[in-house]
Every structure is written in C-alpha cells, then in structure tokens.
XYZ file of C-alpha atoms in Angstrom:
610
model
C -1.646 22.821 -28.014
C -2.147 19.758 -25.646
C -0.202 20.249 -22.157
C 1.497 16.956 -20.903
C 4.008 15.993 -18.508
C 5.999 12.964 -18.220
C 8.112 11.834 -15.789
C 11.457 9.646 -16.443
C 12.951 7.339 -13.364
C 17.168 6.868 -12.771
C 17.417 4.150 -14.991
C 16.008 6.180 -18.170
C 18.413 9.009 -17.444
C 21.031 6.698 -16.105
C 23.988 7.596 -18.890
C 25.066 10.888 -21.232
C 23.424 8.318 -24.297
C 20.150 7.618 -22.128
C 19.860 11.604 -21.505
C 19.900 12.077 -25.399
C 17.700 9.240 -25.801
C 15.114 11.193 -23.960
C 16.194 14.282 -25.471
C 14.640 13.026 -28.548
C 11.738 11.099 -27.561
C 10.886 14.633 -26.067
C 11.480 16.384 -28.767
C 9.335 14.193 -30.856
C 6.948 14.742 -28.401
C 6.899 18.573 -28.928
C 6.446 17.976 -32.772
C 3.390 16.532 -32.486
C 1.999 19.644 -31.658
C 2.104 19.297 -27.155
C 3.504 21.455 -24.594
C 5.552 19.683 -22.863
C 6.720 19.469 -18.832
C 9.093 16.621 -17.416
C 10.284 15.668 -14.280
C 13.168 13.916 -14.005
C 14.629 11.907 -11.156
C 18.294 11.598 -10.329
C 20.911 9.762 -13.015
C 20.922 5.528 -11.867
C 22.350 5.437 -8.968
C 23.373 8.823 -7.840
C 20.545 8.988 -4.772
C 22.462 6.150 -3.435
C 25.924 7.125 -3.501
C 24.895 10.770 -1.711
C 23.537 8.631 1.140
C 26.614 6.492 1.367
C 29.029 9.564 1.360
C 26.724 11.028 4.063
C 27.320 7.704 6.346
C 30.947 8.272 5.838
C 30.802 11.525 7.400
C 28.255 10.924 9.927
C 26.560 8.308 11.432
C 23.461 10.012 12.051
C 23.228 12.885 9.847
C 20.886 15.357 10.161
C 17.891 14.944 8.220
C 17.986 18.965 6.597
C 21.432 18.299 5.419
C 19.816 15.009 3.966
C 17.353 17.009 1.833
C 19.872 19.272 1.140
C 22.116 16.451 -0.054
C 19.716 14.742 -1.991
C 18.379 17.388 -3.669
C 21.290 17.652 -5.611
C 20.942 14.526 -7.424
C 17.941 15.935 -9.557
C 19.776 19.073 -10.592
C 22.596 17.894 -12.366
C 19.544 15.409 -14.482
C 17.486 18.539 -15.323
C 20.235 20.419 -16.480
C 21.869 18.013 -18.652
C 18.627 16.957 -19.776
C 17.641 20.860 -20.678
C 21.433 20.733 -22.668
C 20.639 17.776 -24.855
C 17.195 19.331 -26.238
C 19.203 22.586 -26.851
C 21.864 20.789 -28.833
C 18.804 19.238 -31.016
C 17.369 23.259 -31.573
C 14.614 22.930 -28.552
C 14.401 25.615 -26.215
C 14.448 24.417 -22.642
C 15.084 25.579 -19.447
C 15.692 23.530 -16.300
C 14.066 24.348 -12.858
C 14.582 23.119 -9.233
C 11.358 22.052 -7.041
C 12.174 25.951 -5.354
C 12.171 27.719 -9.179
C 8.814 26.124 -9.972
C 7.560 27.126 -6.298
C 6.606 23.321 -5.484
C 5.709 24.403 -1.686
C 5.471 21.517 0.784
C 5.430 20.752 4.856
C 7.991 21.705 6.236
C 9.095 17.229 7.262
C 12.785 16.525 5.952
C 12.910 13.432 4.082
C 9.096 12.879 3.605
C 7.383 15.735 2.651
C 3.996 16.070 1.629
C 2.742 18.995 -1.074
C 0.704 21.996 -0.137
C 0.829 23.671 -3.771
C 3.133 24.358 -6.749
C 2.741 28.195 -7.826
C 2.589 27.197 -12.033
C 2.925 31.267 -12.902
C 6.505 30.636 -14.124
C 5.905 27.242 -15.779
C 3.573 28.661 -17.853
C 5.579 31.683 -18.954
C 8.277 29.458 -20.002
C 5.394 26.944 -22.178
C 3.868 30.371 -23.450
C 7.531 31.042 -24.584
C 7.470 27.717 -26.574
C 9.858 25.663 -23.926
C 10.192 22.323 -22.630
C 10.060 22.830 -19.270
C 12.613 20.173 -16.811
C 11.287 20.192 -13.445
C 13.528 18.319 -10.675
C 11.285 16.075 -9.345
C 11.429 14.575 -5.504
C 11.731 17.789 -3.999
C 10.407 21.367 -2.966
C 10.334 23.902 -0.261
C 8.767 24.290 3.086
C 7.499 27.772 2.235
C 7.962 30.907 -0.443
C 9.936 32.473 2.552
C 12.654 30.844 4.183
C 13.715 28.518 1.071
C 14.288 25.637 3.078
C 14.482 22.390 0.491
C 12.729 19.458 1.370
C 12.957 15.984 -0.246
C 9.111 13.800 -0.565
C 10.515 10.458 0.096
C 10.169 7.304 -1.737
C 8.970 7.735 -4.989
C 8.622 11.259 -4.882
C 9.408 12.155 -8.420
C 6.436 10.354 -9.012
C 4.302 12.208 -6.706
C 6.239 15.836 -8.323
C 4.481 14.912 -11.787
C 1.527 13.719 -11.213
C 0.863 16.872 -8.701
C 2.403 18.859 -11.207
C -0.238 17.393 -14.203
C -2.817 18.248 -11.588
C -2.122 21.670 -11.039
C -1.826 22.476 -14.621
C -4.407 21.037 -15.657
C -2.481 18.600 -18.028
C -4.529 16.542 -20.778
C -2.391 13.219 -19.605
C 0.875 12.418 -17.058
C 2.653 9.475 -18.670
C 5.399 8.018 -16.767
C 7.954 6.069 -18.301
C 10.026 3.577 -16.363
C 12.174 0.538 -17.379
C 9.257 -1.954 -18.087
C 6.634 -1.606 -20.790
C 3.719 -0.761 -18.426
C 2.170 -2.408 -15.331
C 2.661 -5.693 -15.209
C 0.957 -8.844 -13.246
C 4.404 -9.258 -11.119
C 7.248 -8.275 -10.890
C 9.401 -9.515 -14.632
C 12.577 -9.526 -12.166
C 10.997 -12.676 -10.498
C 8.051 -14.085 -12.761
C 9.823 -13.403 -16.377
C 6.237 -14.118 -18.199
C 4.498 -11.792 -16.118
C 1.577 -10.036 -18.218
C 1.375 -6.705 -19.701
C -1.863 -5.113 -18.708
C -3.504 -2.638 -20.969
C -5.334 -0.584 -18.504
C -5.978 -0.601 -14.315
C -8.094 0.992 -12.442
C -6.852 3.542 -9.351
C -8.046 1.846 -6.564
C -5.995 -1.815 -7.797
C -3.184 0.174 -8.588
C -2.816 1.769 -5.529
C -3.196 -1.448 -3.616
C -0.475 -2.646 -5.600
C 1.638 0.093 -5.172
C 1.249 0.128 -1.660
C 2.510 -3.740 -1.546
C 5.384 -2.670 -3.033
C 4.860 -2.824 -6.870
C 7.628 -0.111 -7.250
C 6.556 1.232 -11.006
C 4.265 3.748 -9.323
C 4.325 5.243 -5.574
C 0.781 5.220 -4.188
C 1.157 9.008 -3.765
C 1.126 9.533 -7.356
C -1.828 7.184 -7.881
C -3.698 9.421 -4.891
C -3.322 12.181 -6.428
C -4.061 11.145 -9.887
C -7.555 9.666 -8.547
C -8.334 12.678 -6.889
C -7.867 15.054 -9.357
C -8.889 12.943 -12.339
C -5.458 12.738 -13.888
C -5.198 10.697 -17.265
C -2.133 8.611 -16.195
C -0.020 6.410 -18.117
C 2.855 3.905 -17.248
C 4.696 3.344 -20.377
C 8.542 2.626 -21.094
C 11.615 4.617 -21.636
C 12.960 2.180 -24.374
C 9.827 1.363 -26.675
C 6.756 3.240 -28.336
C 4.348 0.473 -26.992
C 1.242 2.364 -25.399
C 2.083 0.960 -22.195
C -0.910 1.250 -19.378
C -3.781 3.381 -18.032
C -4.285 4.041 -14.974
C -8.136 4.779 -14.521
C -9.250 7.393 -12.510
C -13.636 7.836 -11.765
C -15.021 10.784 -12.518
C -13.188 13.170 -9.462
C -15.228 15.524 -7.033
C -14.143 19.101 -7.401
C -10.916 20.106 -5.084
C -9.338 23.042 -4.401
C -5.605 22.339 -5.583
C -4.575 23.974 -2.086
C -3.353 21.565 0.239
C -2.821 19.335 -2.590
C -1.536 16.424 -0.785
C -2.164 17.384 3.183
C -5.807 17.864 2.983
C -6.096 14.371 5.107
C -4.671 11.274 5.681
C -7.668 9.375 5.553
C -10.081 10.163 2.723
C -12.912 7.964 3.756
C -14.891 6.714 6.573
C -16.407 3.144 5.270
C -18.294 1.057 7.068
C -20.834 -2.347 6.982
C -23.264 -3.373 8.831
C -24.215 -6.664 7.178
C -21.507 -8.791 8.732
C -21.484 -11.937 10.716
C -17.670 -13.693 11.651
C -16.975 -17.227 12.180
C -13.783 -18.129 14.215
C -12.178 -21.362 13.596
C -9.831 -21.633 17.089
C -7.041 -24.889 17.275
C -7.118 -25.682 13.894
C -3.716 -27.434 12.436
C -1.086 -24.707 11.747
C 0.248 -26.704 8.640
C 0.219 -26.453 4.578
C -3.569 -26.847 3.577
C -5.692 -25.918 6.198
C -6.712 -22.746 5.221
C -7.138 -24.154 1.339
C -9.283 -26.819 2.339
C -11.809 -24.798 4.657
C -12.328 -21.941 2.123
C -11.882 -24.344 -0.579
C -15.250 -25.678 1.037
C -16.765 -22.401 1.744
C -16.007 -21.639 -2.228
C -17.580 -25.221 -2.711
C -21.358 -24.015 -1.068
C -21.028 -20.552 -3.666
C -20.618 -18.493 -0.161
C -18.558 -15.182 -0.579
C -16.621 -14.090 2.248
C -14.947 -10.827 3.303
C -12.703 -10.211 5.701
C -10.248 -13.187 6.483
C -7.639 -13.068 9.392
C -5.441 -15.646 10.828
C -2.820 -14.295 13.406
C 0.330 -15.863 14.645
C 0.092 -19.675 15.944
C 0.600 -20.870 19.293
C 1.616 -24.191 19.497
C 1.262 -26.219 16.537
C -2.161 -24.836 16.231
C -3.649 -21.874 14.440
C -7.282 -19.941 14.587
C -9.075 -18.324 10.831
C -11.516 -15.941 11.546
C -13.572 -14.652 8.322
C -16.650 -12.038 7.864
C -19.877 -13.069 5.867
C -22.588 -11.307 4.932
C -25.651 -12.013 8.153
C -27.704 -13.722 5.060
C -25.570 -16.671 4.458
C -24.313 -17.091 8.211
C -26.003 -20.318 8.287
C -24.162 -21.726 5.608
C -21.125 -21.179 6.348
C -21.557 -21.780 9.966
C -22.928 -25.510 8.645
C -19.552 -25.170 6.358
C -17.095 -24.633 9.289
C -19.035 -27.239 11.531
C -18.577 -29.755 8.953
C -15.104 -29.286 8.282
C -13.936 -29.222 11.489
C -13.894 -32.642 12.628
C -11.236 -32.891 10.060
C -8.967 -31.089 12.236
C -9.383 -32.591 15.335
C -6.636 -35.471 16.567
C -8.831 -39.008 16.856
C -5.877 -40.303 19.077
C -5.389 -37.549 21.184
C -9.113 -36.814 22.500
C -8.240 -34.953 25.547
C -6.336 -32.257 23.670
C -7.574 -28.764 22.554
C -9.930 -29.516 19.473
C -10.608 -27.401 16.607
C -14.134 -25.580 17.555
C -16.273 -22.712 15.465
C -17.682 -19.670 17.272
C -19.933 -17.305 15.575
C -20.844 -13.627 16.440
C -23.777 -12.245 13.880
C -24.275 -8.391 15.989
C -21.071 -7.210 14.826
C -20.366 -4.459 12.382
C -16.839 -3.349 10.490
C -15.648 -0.102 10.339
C -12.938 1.094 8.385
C -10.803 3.925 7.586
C -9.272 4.557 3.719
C -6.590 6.957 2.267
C -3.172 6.567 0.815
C -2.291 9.569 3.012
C -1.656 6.646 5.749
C 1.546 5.658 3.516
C 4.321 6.812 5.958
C 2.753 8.349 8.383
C 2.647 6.451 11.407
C 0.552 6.889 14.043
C -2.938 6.804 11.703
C -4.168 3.516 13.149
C -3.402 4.250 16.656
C -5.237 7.422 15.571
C -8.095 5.406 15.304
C -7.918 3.174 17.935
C -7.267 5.531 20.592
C -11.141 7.633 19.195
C -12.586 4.531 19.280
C -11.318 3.647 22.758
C -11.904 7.160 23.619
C -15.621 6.073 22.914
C -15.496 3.015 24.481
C -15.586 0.605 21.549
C -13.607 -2.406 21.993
C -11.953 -4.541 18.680
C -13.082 -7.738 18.186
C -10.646 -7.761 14.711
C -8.487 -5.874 13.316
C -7.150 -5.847 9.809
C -4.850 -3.736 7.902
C -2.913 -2.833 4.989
C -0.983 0.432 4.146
C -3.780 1.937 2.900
C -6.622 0.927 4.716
C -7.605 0.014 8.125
C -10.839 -2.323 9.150
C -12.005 -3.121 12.799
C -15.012 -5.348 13.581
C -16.874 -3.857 16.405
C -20.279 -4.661 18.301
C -22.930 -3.922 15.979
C -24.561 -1.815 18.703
C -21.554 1.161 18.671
C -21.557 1.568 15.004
C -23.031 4.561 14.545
C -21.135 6.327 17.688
C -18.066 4.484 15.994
C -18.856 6.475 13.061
C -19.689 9.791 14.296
C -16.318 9.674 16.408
C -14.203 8.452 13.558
C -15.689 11.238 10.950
C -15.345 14.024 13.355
C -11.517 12.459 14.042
C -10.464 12.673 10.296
C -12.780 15.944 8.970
C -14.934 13.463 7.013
C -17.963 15.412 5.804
C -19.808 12.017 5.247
C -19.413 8.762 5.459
C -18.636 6.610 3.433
C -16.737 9.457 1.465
C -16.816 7.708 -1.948
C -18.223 5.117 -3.400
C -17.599 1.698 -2.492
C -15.153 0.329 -4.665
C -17.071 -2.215 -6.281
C -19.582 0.866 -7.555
C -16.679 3.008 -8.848
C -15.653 -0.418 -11.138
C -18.833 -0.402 -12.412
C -18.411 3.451 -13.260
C -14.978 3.501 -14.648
C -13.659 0.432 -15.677
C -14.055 -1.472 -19.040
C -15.225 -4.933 -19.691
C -11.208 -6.094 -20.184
C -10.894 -5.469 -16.492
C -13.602 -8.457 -15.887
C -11.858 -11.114 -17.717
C -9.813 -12.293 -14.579
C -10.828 -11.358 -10.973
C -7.160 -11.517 -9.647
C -4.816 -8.180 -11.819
C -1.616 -8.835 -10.027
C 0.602 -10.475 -8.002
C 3.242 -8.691 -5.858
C 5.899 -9.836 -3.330
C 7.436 -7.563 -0.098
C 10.610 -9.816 1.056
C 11.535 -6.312 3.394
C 9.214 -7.083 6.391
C 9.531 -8.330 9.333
C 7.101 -9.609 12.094
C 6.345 -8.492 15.965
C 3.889 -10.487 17.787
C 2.819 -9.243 21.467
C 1.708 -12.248 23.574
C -1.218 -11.714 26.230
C -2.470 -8.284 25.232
C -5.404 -7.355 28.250
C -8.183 -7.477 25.879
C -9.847 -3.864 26.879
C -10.496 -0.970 24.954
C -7.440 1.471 24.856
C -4.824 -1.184 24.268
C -4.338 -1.595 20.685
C -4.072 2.283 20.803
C -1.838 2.256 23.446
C 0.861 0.192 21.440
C 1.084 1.501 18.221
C 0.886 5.474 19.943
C 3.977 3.848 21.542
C 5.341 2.975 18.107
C 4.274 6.377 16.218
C 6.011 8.457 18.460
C 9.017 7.003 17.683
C 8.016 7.698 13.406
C 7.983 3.742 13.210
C 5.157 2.951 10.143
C 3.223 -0.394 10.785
C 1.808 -2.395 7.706
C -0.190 -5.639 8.471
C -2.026 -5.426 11.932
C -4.052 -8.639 13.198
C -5.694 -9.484 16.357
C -5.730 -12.868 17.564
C -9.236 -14.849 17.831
C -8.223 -17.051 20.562
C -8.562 -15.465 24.291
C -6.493 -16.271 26.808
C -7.413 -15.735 30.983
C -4.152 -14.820 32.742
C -4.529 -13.903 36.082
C -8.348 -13.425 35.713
C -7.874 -10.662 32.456
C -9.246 -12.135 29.075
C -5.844 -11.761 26.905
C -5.322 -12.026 22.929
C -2.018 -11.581 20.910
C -1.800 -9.025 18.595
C 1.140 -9.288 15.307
C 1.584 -6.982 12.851
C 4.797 -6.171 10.312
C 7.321 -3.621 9.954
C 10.199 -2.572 7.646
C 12.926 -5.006 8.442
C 15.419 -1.967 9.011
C 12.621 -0.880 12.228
C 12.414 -3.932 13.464
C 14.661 -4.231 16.060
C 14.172 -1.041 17.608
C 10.096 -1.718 17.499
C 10.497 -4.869 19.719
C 12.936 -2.952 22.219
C 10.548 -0.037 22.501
C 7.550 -2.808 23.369
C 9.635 -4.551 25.731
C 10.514 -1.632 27.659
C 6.772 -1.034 27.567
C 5.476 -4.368 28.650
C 5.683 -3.827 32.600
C 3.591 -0.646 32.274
C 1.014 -2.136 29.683
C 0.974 -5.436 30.867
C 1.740 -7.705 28.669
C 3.676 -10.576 27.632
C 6.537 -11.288 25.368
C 7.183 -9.612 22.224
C 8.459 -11.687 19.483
C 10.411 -10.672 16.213
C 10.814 -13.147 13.207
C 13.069 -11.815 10.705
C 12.331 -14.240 8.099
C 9.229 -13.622 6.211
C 7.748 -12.388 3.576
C 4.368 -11.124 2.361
C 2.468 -12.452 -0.777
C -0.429 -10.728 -2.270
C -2.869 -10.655 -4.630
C -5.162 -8.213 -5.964
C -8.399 -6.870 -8.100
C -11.396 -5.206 -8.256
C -13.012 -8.218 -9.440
C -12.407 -10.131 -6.884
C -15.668 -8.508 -5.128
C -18.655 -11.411 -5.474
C -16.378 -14.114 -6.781
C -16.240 -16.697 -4.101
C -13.136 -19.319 -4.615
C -10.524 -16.347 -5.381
C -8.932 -16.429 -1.561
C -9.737 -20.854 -1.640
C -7.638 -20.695 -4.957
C -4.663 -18.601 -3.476
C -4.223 -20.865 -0.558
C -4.439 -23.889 -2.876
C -1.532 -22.663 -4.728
C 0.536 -22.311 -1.818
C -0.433 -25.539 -0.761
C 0.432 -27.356 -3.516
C 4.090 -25.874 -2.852
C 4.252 -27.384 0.747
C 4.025 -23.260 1.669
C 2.824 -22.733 5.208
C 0.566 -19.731 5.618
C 1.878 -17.823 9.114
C -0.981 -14.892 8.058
C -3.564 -13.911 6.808
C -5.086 -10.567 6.139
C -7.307 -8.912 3.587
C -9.517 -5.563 2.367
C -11.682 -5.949 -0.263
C -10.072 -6.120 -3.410
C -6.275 -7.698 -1.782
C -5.549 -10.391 -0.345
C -2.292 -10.663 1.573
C 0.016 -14.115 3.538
C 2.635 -13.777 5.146
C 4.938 -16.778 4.396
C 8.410 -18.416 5.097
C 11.429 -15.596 3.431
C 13.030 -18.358 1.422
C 9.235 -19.408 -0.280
C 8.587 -15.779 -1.168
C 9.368 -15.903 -4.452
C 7.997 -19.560 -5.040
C 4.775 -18.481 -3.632
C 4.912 -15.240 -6.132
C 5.025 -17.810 -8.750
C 2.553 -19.849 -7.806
C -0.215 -17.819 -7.035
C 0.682 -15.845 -10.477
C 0.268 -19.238 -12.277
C -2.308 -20.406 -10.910
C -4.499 -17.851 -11.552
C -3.536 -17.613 -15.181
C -1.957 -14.509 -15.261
C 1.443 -15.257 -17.847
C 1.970 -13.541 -20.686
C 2.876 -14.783 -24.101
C 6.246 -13.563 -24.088
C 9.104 -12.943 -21.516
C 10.069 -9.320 -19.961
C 13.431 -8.341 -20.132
C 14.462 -5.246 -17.893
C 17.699 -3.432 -18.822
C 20.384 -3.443 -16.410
C-alpha cells in the first residue's frame, strides 16, 4: 500500500457537514488501496476565538498558557474527524502532536521541530487505520510534556514533516482554492490556476504572504524531497505540484533546527550603478529600466530606498561585462531628470563601482526568527567589511561588499552559520534547469502577491561604518521584533564630518510602533538621526524562476504601476522576486496591474467559499 498524508485547513473542517465531507473523501482515499495520515487544523474560526477569550482574561497572557490554549483547538477537529470515518465503517484513531511524539524546541508560540517518533503511527497504519494527527503543535521533549504550538501555518509544517519522516509517497494539502494560484482570487477574481511550481518560487511566494502554503512546509518539503500537492477541499481537480530537486541525504534529526540559513551564496561578477537625485514621481524607475531592457542588458539586484525631498536614488547590480552599457544607459537617461530651469539645484548624477562583490545568505529558517540579519552583519563587521547595499526579503539576505573582502566575507559567514561549503546548493537558475518542466518557461513572471500588513521605519543619518547596520537590528532582535525588507540608502550624507546614509526597512504593522520607540531611545547612543514610521503602505511583488536572463521583467513591472499613476516608495529584489513598496490604498490596484500586465488571468473566475 502507498503511504500519504494530507492535511485539511479551518475552512475544510469548518462545520459537522464539512467534517463528513472529509470523512468521505478520506475514506475514498483508503479504497484506492493507500494508507492514509491527516492532519487537521482547528474547525473555522476556533484559533481565533481562544485568543480573544484569552485577552478577556488577561492582557498579556503568558505565552505557555497560549500553547496550552491553542492546542485545544486541534483536538476537538481530530476527534470528530476520527468519529465521522467510524460512523462510515473506517477504523481511526485520533492523536495529539504529544501521542504521535512530534518533539520540538522548547519556544511557546513558534516552535520549530526536532523529530516526530513515527513507532506508534505506524502500529496504528499496520492495524489498517486512518491515522488523525492534530497538526500545529507538539512537545518540547519526551519528558516533561510541555505542549508547544509552531506558529503561523504550522499545521502545514506538522504534515509535511510528518510525510518526511515517514517516508510518504506524496503530502497533498487541501485548502479552499483549487491549487496555487497567480494571486490571490480574493482580490484578482481571474487569477490563474497553475499546474505545477517549483520550491524555490513557491517559497518566495509564501514568504510574501501567499497564505495557501507556509514557507516552513515548502522548506521542508525541498529538503527532504517531498512530493507535495496543493489541491482543494471541495473538488477532485488535481490541483498543483510543488517541485522539489533531487534532495541531498539528511538525517531526519533536527528536522527543522538544523540551521536557519541553509546556504552561503555569493557573486563575484558584479558592477552597481547608482542613480542619486533622480525625480521621486510615477515613471522614473519604468523609464530608466525600460531603457536598460531597451539595450538587451540584464540586471540583478535593484534598490531604491526612501526619498528625501522630492528626489529619489536607484541603485542596480550588472554583471562587470556589460558595465559599459549600462553605464552609457544611465548617462543617457539622466539628463532627462535634471530641472532645465532650476540649474543650480541638486541634479540627477550616475556613479559606478565595478570591484564590488555580493554576498548573500539563504534559508527559510530566517522566517520568524529575528535577529538572522543582524547575525550577519555583526560577522561581517566583526571582520571589518563594510555594506555598500543591502537587500532583503524573508528568506534571503544580499549585501554588496568590496570585491577585495569576499573571500574573508565568506569564510566568516560559513563558519557563522555551519555551512560546509559555499554556495550550499545550486544556484537557483541550475536547479530550474534540473527540476522543472518546459510549462514553467512559458511566462517568466508565476505570481503576483500583495502584503497590505507592513509598515515602514526609516533611520535618517546612519554613521556609515562597519558595525552599524548590526548594531540596529541586534537592537531590534532582542526585543523578538522580525524585519522583512532592509535597504540602504545610495546617497551619503557628511554631518558633522561622518559620511551618513539612511537605512528603511518594514515590519509587521502590529511591531511597528514599539520598533520606532526602541530606535529612538537608541539614537543618542548610536548616533543617529530621526526615525520615521509610515503606516500606510503596502508591498507588491512579483515572482519566478524565469525571470533569471530575461531583461524587461522588472522595466515591465514598473510600467504597470506607472500607467496607474502608482508611485514606487521601494524597491528591492533577489533573484527570482521582485518586490515595491507602494501607497496602502494602491495595493490592490497595483496587484492588478502587474497581474495583467504580465498576462497572467485565467479563463475563468475563482470563487472561494465563505
């Protein structure tokens, strides 16, 4: 018999007729001749009614009592779930994260896995039953019992570990939608069923808040090789693989807490151009890389920072072969953005830098644990690197450096993070080649996805000496406060004889305040300026692996927003994403936009049940 587990969200288990729903897609299941594990998440809304009863008692409850709490949720889904396939003549027996011996950390509210002990699992399969695991949850350790909860999305990361350590031909997850999905069919209603995506996409999606996978499941799936599937609760459509490469063998101890960061990448065939004073209005950015598009030249890294003034500065990383090009690219366009009746004002001007290297660090461990980029920042400062960029998303972290510490950069960063070797994969545009079909090719961009819960910090006049950057966010990590986009400003500013930059970056809207009062309080002993906090933004991104070698993908996302009168406030990107950080009320405009224009709608509208 084939082993599988699937794994069914709130909404799927949301009502007593749901639960027999599932009863009997299960038991179907079984029929076919598979073992069969699930993992089932609390009914609809029950998570959030625990928390609010937990506020009415307390206004700061303890975060054990929280787990404890929480945990209960699950149970009353596994049991009734285990009832319904009895009352259809399947034997099944229901099991907390404790029963199946799912041991974790021992970090209320946002636990990581060490290992599940299967031994009792696989009695209960050998003894022909489905098997209901609660998922989100486990224990800190075989001894003292105490339950833990794995935070967002953690019955996610409960099957997919669980498919892992059983060796399981397949995890399918079924949610509310029919699979993945170019956007989100809440906001664009013909977004596109995909039939397949590889790991690496999804978990940049997932990590931008495309909320029909955690990126902890997707980690673990590409790690271990785990046939996944995203399919939904309501339909027998075959929904959407997730494709993993071929994994490295792994010991299935310390199954999520092996490291943070799984990869040490780095590039020395870089070159940056700087654009400083240019316009900070709709367009700019459109009409410089739709130039640089224009001359066939394909860039990687692009930053732009928070403006001062009315004026901006784009910074972007070529390859050192084409740095003439797009040098003569930038030079030409640049006059454009200079004021012919205001001579004596600051004028837009290029700088370019060709001895520079980037260095980055990888992992969807770095999802909610703060502190990993300071990590980095303070070895690198420790070594006596300074940034010249930075740019970041949840999952990855890239500095540009001076060509000239690359290697020590290297050595310090892999001896940091117990990398063996660096880089430890592939790059990713080697593991599409491996592992992904020829459908994937057909458009570079895969999807869309919008994050309206951000909000921004900028710190004016950061000294501009190593140690800094490190300093801050160690400041912000010891207070558990996760940062997403990081960017460092191009333009330097002398105060009081110390070159200065700005440095902005975004955090959960709910950590917001708290971040800029922690900074503040900082700012005499760091010396610094003012730390800013706009509310009202949101982040816009796009993603796909074949977006690597296709010059005009970033030219034709700004277009878009340009044509909608959007202002661009940011701009950061890794490889395969590119991300903006726009005006709150244009989110969603922009979401449609960018999914339009790159001809991503489907041929018939998405309808999610309530």
């Amino acid at each position: 018999m084939v082993l599988v587990v699937q794994k069914y969200g709130g909404t799927s288990v949301g009502s007593v007729e749901r639960i027999q729903t599932v009863a009997q897609r299960l038991l179907n299941t079984v029929q076919a001749g598979n073992s069969l594990v699930v993992v089932v998440s609390a009914m609809g809304k029950t998570t959030d009614g625990l928390v609010k009863l937990a506020h009415e008692i307390s206004a700061n409850p303890s975060r054990r009592e929280m787990d404890m709490l929480l945990s209960t949720g699950e149970q009353v889904s596994i049991a009734l779930l285990a009832m319904a396939l009895q009352e259809l003549g399947q034997p099944a027996i229901s099991l907390t994260g404790a029963q199946v011996g799912i041991v974790t950390e021992a970090q209320y509210s946002r636990a990581r896995i060490f290992s599940i002990h299967t031994e009792r699992i696989s009695r209960h399969l050998d003894e022909g039953k489905v098997v209901v695991v609660a998922g989100f949850q486990g224990i800190s350790s075989l001894n003292d019992l105490e339950i833990t909860t794995l935070g967002r999305g953690g019955s996610d990361t409960s099957a997919v570990a669980l498919a892992a350590s059983l060796g399981a031909a397949r995890c399918e997850i079924y949610t509310d939608v029919p699979g993945i999905l170019t956007a989100d069919p809440r906001l664009v209603p013909d977004a596109q069923l995909m039939d397949e995506i590889t790991c690496d996409e999804m978990l940049e999606l997932a990590s931008l808040g495309a909320k029909v996978l955690h990126p902890r499941a997707v980690e673990i799936a590409r790690n271990y090789g785990v046939p996944l599937v995203v399919l939904s609760s309501w339909t027998d459509a075959p929904g959407t693989k997730v494709i993993s490469p071929t994994p490295q063998p792994r010991s299935l101890d310390d199954l999520e807490i092996a490291r943070s960061v799984d990869a040490v990448e780095f590039d020395t065939d870089q070159a940056k151009v700087a654009m400083l004073r240019v316009p900070d209005h709709p367009g700019v950015a459109a009409q410089l890389f739709g130039e640089i598009a224009g001359q066939d030249l394909d860039v990687d890294l692009i930053i732009q920072s928070i403006h001062e003034g009315n004026t901006n500065d784009i910074a972007f990383s070529v390859s050192k072969g084409i740095l003439k090009r797009a040098e003569a690219v930038a030079e030409a366009i640049a006059p454009a953005f200079r004021s012919p009746t205001n001579p004596s004002a600051d004028e837009a001007e290029v700088l370019v830098e060709s001895n520079i290297a980037k260095i980055a660090i990888a992992g969807a461990g770095m999802i909610g644990h703060p502190g990993i980029a300071a990590q980095m920042f303070t070895t690198l400062a420790n070594a006596g690197i300074n940034i010249l960029m930075i740019s970041t998303s949840e999952v990855k972290v890239s500095c540009v450096i001076d060509a000239a510490d690359c290697n020590r950069a290297i050595a310090v960063l892999c001896d940091q993070f117990n990398i063996k070797s660096s880089p430890a994969r592939l790059p990713i545009s080697e593991h599409v080649e491996t592992f992904h079909s020829a459908s994937l090719h057909a458009n570079p961009v895969r999807g869309v996805a919008l994050d309206q819960n951000q909000a921004r910090l900028a710190i004016r006049y950061v000294p501009d000496r190593p140690g800094m950057a490190a300093r801050i966010f160690s400041i912000l990590a010891e207070q558990a406060i996760s940062v997403d986009m990081i960017i460092q400003s191009q333009r330097c500013r002398v105060i009081d004889g110390i070159p200065t930059r700005d440095i902005a970056f975004t955090v959960a809207q709910a950590e917001a305040e708290n971040a800029q009062k922690i900074l503040q309080e900082a700012a005499p002993i760091l010396g610094y300026g003012e730390v800013l906090l706009d509310a009202d933004i949101a982040k816009v991104s796009i993603v796909g692996a074949g977006m690597i070698g296709q010059p005009g993908v970033a030219a034709q996302m700004f277009a878009a927003l340009s044509q909608h009168k959007i202002n661009i406030q940011m701009i950061t990107t890794s490889e395969i994403r590119i991300s903006c950080v726009v005006n709150k009320e244009q989110g969603v405009t922009a979401l449609q936009a960018i999914h339009q224009a790159f001809g991503l709608a489907g041929n018939q509208q998405i309808e999610v049940p309530a």
